Amino acid sequence: MSQVLVVTSGKGGVGKTTSTAAIGAALALSGQRVAVVDFDVGLRNLDLVMGAERRVVYDLINVVQGEAKLQQALIRDKRLDTLYVLPASQTRDKDALTEEGVARVMEELRSHFDWVVCDSPAGIERGAMLAMRHADVAIVVTNPEVSSVRDSDRIIGMLDSKTLKAERGEYMEKHLLLTRYDAARAERGQMLKVEDVLEILSIPLLGIIPESEAVLNASNVGCPVTLVDTDSAPARAYLDAARRLEGENIPMVVPADRRGFMSKLFGRRAA
Amino acid sequence: MTIFNFFKPSRSAPVARDRLQILLQHERVSAGASDLIAKLREEILGVIARHVDIPADKVQVKMQRAEAVSTLEVEIELPNPVRQRRKEDTEAAA
């Protein structure tokens, strides 16, 4: 059965696109057919993070408006042949996305893929609404920081009222993905703890992604972190999160990057 | 700042948690209220429209919050002359 997953947050810069790429790739690693869809019209970036930026010919808007077929716009990943990217348009604006057009494309995507992962734009406007509209499951990406938690709370309210599932009176499944977490700082009382964020937002936890250099390294080379540096702490955290999405029961841990002796000695970064 | 502050960093996270809890408690209530107002407005309009021709924007619902009680203000502007729907229309609409 096909599942539509929205990756959303309200606030920008918390890791929606990184998480979409990492989880999409992690789901595809187990042989499932996955499409990652960029809804950030005008500011597309999923293609870049996935390393497919030079292969974009048609985009989501072209398909929504009937100017291209879905198959023409989907870009197959070079590393995993069950992973596809549907890029957003860089030149058009979000008004080009029509409610009916998006509904048609989502229906078609459902018929071809096991997972359709929608990367939502930041904000609570039309683009974000359309990205979550058809979702069966939502991942709320949150940083352990006050403004991100507040915006996530707002987005949770929208997921519970503005999605098709909510309008049908069904329960909207939501999961918290806590990103850029620093367990040591949380322990010192300088960062909200996992438990604090969970208590405030009261949705189930999908994973804790530790702050790590591996994330930037991955986007630098245009590869999901779960494919390029599979042993890194965030990759392991994302791989676990993807397995939890598939219903597996995996104990929650905060993976740590394995550090060499020298970096342990001198590697304390200024924060 | 004394030398002791250097060894004992300030614990700001509990402050963040408390501020968020207070803020979100308030914001969740007001978000719920705006939904309530929208629903009330829609239903009030529905009831009136069953009997009188009325443009949708002529029903205003406002909520005033106070410590002890909140008041709901409903303002309905009927166009002159009031055009009452005929009985059969009323039954059809009902």
PDB file of C-alpha atoms in Angstrom, chain A residues 13-15 18-19 141-146 148-149 176-201 205-215 232-235 237-238 252-257 259 269 271, chain B residues 11 13-14 16-17:
ATOM      1  CA  GLY A  13      16.345  25.940   8.056  1.00  0.00           C
ATOM      2  CA  VAL A  14      15.609  23.182  10.553  1.00  0.00           C
ATOM      3  CA  GLY A  15      16.432  20.329   8.182  1.00  0.00           C
ATOM      4  CA  THR A  18      18.067  17.114   4.460  1.00  0.00           C
ATOM      5  CA  SER A  19      15.599  14.861   6.256  1.00  0.00           C
ATOM      6  CA  VAL A 141      11.128  18.410  11.928  1.00  0.00           C
ATOM      7  CA  THR A 142      12.071  20.425  14.999  1.00  0.00           C
ATOM      8  CA  ASN A 143      15.280  21.886  16.398  1.00  0.00           C
ATOM      9  CA  PRO A 144      15.638  22.012  20.188  1.00  0.00           C
ATOM     10  CA  GLU A 145      15.173  25.773  20.139  1.00  0.00           C
ATOM     11  CA  VAL A 146      12.218  27.962  21.154  1.00  0.00           C
ATOM     12  CA  SER A 148      11.314  26.024  16.064  1.00  0.00           C
ATOM     13  CA  VAL A 149       9.232  24.358  18.796  1.00  0.00           C
ATOM     14  CA  LEU A 176       8.563  14.262  15.740  1.00  0.00           C
ATOM     15  CA  LEU A 177      12.046  14.290  14.257  1.00  0.00           C
ATOM     16  CA  LEU A 178      14.378  16.248  16.515  1.00  0.00           C
ATOM     17  CA  THR A 179      17.327  17.498  14.475  1.00  0.00           C
ATOM     18  CA  ARG A 180      20.624  19.226  15.327  1.00  0.00           C
ATOM     19  CA  TYR A 181      20.498  17.763  18.792  1.00  0.00           C
ATOM     20  CA  ASP A 182      23.522  18.066  21.042  1.00  0.00           C
ATOM     21  CA  ALA A 183      23.166  15.628  23.921  1.00  0.00           C
ATOM     22  CA  ALA A 184      26.067  17.134  25.860  1.00  0.00           C
ATOM     23  CA  ARG A 185      24.628  20.654  25.777  1.00  0.00           C
ATOM     24  CA  ALA A 186      21.186  19.346  26.704  1.00  0.00           C
ATOM     25  CA  GLU A 187      22.765  17.538  29.650  1.00  0.00           C
ATOM     26  CA  ARG A 188      24.412  20.776  30.765  1.00  0.00           C
ATOM     27  CA  GLY A 189      21.027  22.504  30.677  1.00  0.00           C
ATOM     28  CA  GLN A 190      21.930  24.707  27.734  1.00  0.00           C
ATOM     29  CA  MET A 191      19.589  23.129  25.209  1.00  0.00           C
ATOM     30  CA  LEU A 192      16.028  21.836  25.446  1.00  0.00           C
ATOM     31  CA  LYS A 193      16.102  18.112  26.145  1.00  0.00           C
ATOM     32  CA  VAL A 194      14.296  15.512  24.070  1.00  0.00           C
ATOM     33  CA  GLU A 195      11.844  15.028  26.941  1.00  0.00           C
ATOM     34  CA  ASP A 196      11.140  18.778  27.135  1.00  0.00           C
ATOM     35  CA  VAL A 197      10.252  18.986  23.435  1.00  0.00           C
ATOM     36  CA  LEU A 198       8.180  15.797  23.614  1.00  0.00           C
ATOM     37  CA  GLU A 199       6.281  17.061  26.632  1.00  0.00           C
ATOM     38  CA  ILE A 200       5.511  20.366  24.930  1.00  0.00           C
ATOM     39  CA  LEU A 201       4.521  19.021  21.511  1.00  0.00           C
ATOM     40  CA  LEU A 205       9.219  10.588  18.605  1.00  0.00           C
ATOM     41  CA  LEU A 206      10.531   9.193  15.323  1.00  0.00           C
ATOM     42  CA  GLY A 207      14.193   9.938  15.842  1.00  0.00           C
ATOM     43  CA  ILE A 208      16.885  12.169  17.255  1.00  0.00           C
ATOM     44  CA  ILE A 209      19.387  13.420  14.699  1.00  0.00           C
ATOM     45  CA  PRO A 210      22.570  14.646  16.360  1.00  0.00           C
ATOM     46  CA  GLU A 211      24.323  17.808  15.218  1.00  0.00           C
ATOM     47  CA  SER A 212      27.091  16.562  12.978  1.00  0.00           C
ATOM     48  CA  GLU A 213      29.536  17.623  10.312  1.00  0.00           C
ATOM     49  CA  ALA A 214      28.398  14.691   8.204  1.00  0.00           C
ATOM     50  CA  VAL A 215      25.175  16.513   7.256  1.00  0.00           C
ATOM     51  CA  SER A 232      28.041   8.599  10.612  1.00  0.00           C
ATOM     52  CA  ALA A 233      25.820   9.425  13.584  1.00  0.00           C
ATOM     53  CA  PRO A 234      23.098  11.254  11.605  1.00  0.00           C
ATOM     54  CA  ALA A 235      23.002   8.514   8.944  1.00  0.00           C
ATOM     55  CA  ALA A 237      19.791   8.001  13.235  1.00  0.00           C
ATOM     56  CA  TYR A 238      17.973   8.535   9.919  1.00  0.00           C
ATOM     57  CA  MET A 252      15.657   5.145  20.742  1.00  0.00           C
ATOM     58  CA  VAL A 253      19.279   6.214  21.088  1.00  0.00           C
ATOM     59  CA  VAL A 254      21.214   9.336  20.219  1.00  0.00           C
ATOM     60  CA  PRO A 255      24.006   8.027  17.994  1.00  0.00           C
ATOM     61  CA  ALA A 256      27.333   9.780  18.443  1.00  0.00           C
ATOM     62  CA  ASP A 257      29.980  10.350  15.816  1.00  0.00           C
ATOM     63  CA  ARG A 259      35.861  10.521  17.039  1.00  0.00           C
ATOM     64  CA  ARG A 269      34.102  23.330  18.786  1.00  0.00           C
ATOM     65  CA  ALA A 271      29.361  26.998  19.740  1.00  0.00           C
TER      66      ALA A 271
ATOM     67  CA  ARG B  11      21.272  26.596  32.598  1.00  0.00           C
ATOM     68  CA  ALA B  13      17.071  25.383  28.879  1.00  0.00           C
ATOM     69  CA  PRO B  14      14.598  25.279  31.804  1.00  0.00           C
ATOM     70  CA  ALA B  16      13.131  28.060  27.432  1.00  0.00           C
ATOM     71  CA  ARG B  17      10.871  25.186  28.433  1.00  0.00           C
TER      72      ARG B  17
END
